[in-house]
PDB file of C-alpha atoms and ligand atoms in Angstrom:
ATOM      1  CA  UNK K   1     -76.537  30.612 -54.518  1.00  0.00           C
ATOM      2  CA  UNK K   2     -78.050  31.429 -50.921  1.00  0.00           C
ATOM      3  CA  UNK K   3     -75.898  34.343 -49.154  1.00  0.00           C
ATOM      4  CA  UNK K   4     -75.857  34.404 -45.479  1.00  0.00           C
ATOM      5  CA  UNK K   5     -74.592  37.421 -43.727  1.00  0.00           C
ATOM      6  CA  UNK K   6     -73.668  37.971 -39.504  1.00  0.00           C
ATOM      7  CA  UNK K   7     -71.771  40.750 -37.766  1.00  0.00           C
ATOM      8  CA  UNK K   8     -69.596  40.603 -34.561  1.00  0.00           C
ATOM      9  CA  UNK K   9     -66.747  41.038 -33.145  1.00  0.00           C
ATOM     10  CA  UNK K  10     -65.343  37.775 -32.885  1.00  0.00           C
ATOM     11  CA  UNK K  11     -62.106  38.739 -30.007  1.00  0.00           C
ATOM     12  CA  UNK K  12     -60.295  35.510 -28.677  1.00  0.00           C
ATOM     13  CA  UNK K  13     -62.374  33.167 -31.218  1.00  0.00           C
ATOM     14  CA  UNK K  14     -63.857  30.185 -28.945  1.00  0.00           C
ATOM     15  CA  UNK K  15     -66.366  27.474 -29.462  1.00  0.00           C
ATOM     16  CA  UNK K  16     -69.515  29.525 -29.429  1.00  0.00           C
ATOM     17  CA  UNK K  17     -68.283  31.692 -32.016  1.00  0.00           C
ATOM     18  CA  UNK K  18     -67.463  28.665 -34.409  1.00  0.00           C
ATOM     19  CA  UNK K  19     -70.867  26.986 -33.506  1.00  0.00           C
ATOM     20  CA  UNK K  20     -72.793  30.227 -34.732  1.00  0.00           C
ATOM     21  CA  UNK K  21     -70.786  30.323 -38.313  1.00  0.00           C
ATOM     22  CA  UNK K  22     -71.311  26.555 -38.738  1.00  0.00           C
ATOM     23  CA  UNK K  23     -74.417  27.186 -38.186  1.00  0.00           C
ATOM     24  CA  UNK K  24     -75.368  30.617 -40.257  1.00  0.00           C
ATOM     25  CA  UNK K  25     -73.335  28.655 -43.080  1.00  0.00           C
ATOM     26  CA  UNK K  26     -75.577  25.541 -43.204  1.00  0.00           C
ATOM     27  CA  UNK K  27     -78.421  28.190 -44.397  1.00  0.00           C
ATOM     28  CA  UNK K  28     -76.515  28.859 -47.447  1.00  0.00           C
ATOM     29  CA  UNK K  29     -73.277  28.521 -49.910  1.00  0.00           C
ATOM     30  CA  UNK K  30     -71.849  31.211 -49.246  1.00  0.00           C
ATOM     31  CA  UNK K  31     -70.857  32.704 -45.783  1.00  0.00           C
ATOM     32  CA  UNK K  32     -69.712  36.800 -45.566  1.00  0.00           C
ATOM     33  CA  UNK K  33     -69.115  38.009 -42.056  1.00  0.00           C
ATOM     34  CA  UNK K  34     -68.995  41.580 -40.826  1.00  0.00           C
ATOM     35  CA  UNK K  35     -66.137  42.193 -38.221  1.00  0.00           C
ATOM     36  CA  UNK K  36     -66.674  45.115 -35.853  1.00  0.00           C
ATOM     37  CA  UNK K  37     -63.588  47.777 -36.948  1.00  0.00           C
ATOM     38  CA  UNK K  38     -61.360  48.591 -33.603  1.00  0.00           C
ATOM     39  CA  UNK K  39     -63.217  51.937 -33.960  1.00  0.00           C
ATOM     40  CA  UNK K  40     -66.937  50.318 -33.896  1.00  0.00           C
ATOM     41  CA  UNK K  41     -66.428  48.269 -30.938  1.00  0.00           C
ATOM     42  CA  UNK K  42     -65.408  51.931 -29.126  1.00  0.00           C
ATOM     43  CA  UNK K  43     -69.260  52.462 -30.161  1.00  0.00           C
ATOM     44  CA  UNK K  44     -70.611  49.066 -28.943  1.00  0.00           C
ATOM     45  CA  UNK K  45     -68.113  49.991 -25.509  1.00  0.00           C
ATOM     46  CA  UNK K  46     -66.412  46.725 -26.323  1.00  0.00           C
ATOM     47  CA  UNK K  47     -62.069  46.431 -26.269  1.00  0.00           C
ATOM     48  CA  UNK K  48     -60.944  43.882 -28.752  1.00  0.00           C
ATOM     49  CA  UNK K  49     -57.851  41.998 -26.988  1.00  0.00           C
ATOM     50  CA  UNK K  50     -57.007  41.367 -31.447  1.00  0.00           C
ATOM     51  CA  UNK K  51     -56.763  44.447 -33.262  1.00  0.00           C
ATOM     52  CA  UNK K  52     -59.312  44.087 -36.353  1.00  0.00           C
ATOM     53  CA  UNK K  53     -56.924  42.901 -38.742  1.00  0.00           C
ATOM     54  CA  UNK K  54     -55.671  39.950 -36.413  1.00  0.00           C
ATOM     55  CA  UNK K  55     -59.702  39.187 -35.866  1.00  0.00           C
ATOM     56  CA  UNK K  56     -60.126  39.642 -39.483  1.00  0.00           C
ATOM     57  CA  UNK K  57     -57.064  37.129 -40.491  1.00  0.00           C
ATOM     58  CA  UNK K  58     -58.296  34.512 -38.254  1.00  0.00           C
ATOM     59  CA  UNK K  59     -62.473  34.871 -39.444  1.00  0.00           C
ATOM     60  CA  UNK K  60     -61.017  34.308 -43.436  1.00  0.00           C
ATOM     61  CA  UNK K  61     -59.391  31.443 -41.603  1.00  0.00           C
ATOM     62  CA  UNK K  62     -62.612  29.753 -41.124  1.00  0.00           C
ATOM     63  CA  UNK K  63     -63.618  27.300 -43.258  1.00  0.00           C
ATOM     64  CA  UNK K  64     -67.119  28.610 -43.127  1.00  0.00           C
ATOM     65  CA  UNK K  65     -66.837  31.747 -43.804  1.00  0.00           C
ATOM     66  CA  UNK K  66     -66.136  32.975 -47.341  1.00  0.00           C
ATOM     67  CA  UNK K  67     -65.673  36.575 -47.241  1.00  0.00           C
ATOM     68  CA  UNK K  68     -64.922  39.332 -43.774  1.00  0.00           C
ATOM     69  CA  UNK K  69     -66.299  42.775 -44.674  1.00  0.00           C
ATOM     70  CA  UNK K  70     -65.713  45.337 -41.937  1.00  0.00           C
ATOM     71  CA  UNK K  71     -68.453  46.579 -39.883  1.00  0.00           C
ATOM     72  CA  UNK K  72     -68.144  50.370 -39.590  1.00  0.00           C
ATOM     73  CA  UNK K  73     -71.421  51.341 -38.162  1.00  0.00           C
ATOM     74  CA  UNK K  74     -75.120  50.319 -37.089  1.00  0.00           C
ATOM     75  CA  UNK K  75     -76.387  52.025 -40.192  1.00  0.00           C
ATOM     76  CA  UNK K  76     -74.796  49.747 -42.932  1.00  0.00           C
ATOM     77  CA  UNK K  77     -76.456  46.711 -42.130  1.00  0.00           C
ATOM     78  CA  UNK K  78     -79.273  47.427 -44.927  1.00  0.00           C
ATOM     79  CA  UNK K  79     -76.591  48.890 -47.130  1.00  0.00           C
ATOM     80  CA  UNK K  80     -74.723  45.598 -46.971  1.00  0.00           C
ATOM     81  CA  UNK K  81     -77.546  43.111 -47.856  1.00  0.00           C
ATOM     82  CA  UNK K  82     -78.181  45.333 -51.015  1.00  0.00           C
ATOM     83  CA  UNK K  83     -75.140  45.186 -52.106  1.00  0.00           C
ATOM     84  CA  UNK K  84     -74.337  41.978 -51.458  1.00  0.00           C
ATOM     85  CA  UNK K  85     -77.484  40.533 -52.838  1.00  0.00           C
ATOM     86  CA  UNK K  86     -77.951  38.613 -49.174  1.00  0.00           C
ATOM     87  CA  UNK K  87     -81.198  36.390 -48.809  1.00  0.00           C
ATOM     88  CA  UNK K  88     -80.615  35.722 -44.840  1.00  0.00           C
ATOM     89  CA  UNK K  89     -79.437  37.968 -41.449  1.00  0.00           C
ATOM     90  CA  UNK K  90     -78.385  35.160 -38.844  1.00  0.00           C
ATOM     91  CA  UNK K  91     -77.355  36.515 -35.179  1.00  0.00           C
ATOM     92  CA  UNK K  92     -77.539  34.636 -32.262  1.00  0.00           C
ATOM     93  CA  UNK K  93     -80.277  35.748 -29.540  1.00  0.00           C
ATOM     94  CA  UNK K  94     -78.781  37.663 -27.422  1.00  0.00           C
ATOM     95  CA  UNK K  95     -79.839  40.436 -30.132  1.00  0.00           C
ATOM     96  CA  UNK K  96     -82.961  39.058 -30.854  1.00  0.00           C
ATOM     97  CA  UNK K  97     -85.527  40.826 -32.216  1.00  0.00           C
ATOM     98  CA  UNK K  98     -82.854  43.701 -32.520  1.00  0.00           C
ATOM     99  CA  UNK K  99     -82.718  43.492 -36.190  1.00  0.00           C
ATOM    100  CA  UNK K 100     -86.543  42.668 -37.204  1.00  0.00           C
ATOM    101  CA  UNK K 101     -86.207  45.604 -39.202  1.00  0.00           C
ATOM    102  CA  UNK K 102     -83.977  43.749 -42.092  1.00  0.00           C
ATOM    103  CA  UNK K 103     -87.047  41.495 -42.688  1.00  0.00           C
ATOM    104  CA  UNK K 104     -87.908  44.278 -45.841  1.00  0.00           C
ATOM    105  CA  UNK K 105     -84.925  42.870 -47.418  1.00  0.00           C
ATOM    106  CA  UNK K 106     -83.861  39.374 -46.192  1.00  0.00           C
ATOM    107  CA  UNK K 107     -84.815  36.569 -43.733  1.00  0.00           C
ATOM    108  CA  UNK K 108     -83.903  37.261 -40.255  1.00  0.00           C
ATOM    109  CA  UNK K 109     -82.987  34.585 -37.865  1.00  0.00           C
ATOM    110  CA  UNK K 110     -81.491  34.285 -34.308  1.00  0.00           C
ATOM    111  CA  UNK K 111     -79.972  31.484 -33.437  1.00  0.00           C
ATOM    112  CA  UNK K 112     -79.500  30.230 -29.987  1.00  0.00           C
ATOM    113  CA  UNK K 113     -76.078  31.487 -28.160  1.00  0.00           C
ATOM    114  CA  UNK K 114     -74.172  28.381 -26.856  1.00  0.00           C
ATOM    115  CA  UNK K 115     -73.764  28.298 -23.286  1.00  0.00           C
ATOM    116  CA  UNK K 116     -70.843  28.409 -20.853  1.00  0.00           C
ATOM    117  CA  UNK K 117     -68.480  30.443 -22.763  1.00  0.00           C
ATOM    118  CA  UNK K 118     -68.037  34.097 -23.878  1.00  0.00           C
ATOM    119  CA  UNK K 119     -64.785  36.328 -24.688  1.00  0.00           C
ATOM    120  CA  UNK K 120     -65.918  37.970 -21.174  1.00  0.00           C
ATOM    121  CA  UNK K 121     -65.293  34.919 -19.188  1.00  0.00           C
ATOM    122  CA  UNK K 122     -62.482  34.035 -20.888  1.00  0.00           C
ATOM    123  CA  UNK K 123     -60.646  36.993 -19.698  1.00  0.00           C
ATOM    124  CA  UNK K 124     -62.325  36.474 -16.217  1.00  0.00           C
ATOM    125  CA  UNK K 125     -61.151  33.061 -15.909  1.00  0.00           C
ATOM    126  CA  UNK K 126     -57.684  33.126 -17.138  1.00  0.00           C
ATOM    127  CA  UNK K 127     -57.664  36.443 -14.425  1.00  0.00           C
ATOM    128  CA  UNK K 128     -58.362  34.707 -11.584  1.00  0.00           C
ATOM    129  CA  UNK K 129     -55.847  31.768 -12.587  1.00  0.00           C
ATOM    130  CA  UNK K 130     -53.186  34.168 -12.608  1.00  0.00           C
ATOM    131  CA  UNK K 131     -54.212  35.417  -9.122  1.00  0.00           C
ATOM    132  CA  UNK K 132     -54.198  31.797  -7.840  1.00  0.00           C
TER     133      UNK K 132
HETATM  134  N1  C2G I 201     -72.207  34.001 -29.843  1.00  0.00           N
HETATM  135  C1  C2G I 201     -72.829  32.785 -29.582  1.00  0.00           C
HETATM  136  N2  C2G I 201     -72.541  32.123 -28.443  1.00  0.00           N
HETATM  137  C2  C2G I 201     -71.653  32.619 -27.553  1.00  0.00           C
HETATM  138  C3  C2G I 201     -70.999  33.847 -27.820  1.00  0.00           C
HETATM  139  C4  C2G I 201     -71.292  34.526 -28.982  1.00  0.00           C
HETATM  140  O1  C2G I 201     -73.655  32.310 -30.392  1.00  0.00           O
HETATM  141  N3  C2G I 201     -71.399  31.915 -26.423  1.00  0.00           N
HETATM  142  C5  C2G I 201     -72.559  34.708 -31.079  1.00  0.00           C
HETATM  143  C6  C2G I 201     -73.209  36.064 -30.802  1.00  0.00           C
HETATM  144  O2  C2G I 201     -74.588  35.901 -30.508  1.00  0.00           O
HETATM  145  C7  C2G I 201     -72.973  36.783 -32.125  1.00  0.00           C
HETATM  146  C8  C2G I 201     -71.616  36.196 -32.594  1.00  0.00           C
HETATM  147  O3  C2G I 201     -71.398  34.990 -31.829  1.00  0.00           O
HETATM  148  O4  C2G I 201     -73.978  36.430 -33.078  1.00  0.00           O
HETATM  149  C9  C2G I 201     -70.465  37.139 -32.366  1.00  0.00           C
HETATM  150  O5  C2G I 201     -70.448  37.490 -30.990  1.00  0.00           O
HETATM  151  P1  C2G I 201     -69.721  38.871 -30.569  1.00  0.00           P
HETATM  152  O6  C2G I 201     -68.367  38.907 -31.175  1.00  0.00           O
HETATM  153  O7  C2G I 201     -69.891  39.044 -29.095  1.00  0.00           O
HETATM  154  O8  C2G I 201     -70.630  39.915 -31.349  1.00  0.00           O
HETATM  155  P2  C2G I 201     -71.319  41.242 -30.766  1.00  0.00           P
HETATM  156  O9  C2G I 201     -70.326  42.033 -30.001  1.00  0.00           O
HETATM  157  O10 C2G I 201     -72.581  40.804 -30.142  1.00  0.00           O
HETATM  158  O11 C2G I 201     -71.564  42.088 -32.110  1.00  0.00           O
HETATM  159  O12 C2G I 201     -73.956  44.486 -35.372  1.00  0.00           O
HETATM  160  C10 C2G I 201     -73.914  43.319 -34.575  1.00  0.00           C
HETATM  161  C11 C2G I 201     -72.780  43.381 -33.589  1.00  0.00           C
HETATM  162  O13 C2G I 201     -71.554  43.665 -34.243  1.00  0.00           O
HETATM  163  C12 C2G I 201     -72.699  42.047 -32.855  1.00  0.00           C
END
């Protein structure tokens, strides 16, 4: 049983979102996924449009993903992969080389962002629609 683990916050789920869990899943059987708390994303200056139980309800939706954990801090990354016995870290590459330093405990991979869509230009486009 090969246990994958990625972090995120995962606000107004789109396309590039989905593409990374399909992807982080194929690496493994079993899928957990660590959703930034509300309080968290104050940290990482990010403003979830879901509150993290609506993000978290929709992520267990997934038919990747097999369990959301929350993630509380920068600091329980390591804390995680012990206790969840995880044999790969998959982000995509926008953080790479951010989190070489789980390669003491598991594999480490970045996989490549898909392009053309964020949660940032979601809210940017639908904006200027509504200004039209
Ligand atoms: N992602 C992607 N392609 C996009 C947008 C996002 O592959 N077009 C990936 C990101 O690289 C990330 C995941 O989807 O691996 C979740 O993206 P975010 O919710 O923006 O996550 P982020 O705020 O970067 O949080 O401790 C790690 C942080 O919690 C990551």
């Amino acid at each position: 049983m090969k246990r994958v683990i990625t972090y995120g916050t995962f606000d107004l789920l789109h396309i590039g979102h989905i593409n990374l869990l399909r992807r982080a899943k194929l690496y493994g059987d079993y899928l957990i996924v660590g959703i930034s708390t509300d309080e968290f994303n104050e940290l990482k200056g990010k403003k979830a449009y879901y509150s993290f139980e609506q993000r978290k309800g929709i992520l267990e939706a997934i038919r990747y993903v097999d369990l959301v954990i929350p993630e509380k801090s920068w600091e329980q990354k390591i804390e995680d992969i012990i206790k969840y016995d995880v044999d790969i870290f998959v982000m995509g590459d926008d953080w790479k080389g951010k989190f070489d330093f789980l390669k003491d405990y598991c594999e480490v991979i970045y996989l490549p962002r898909t392009v053309g869509i964020s949660t940032t230009k979601i809210k940017t486009d639908i904006k200027s629609a509504m200004e039209l």
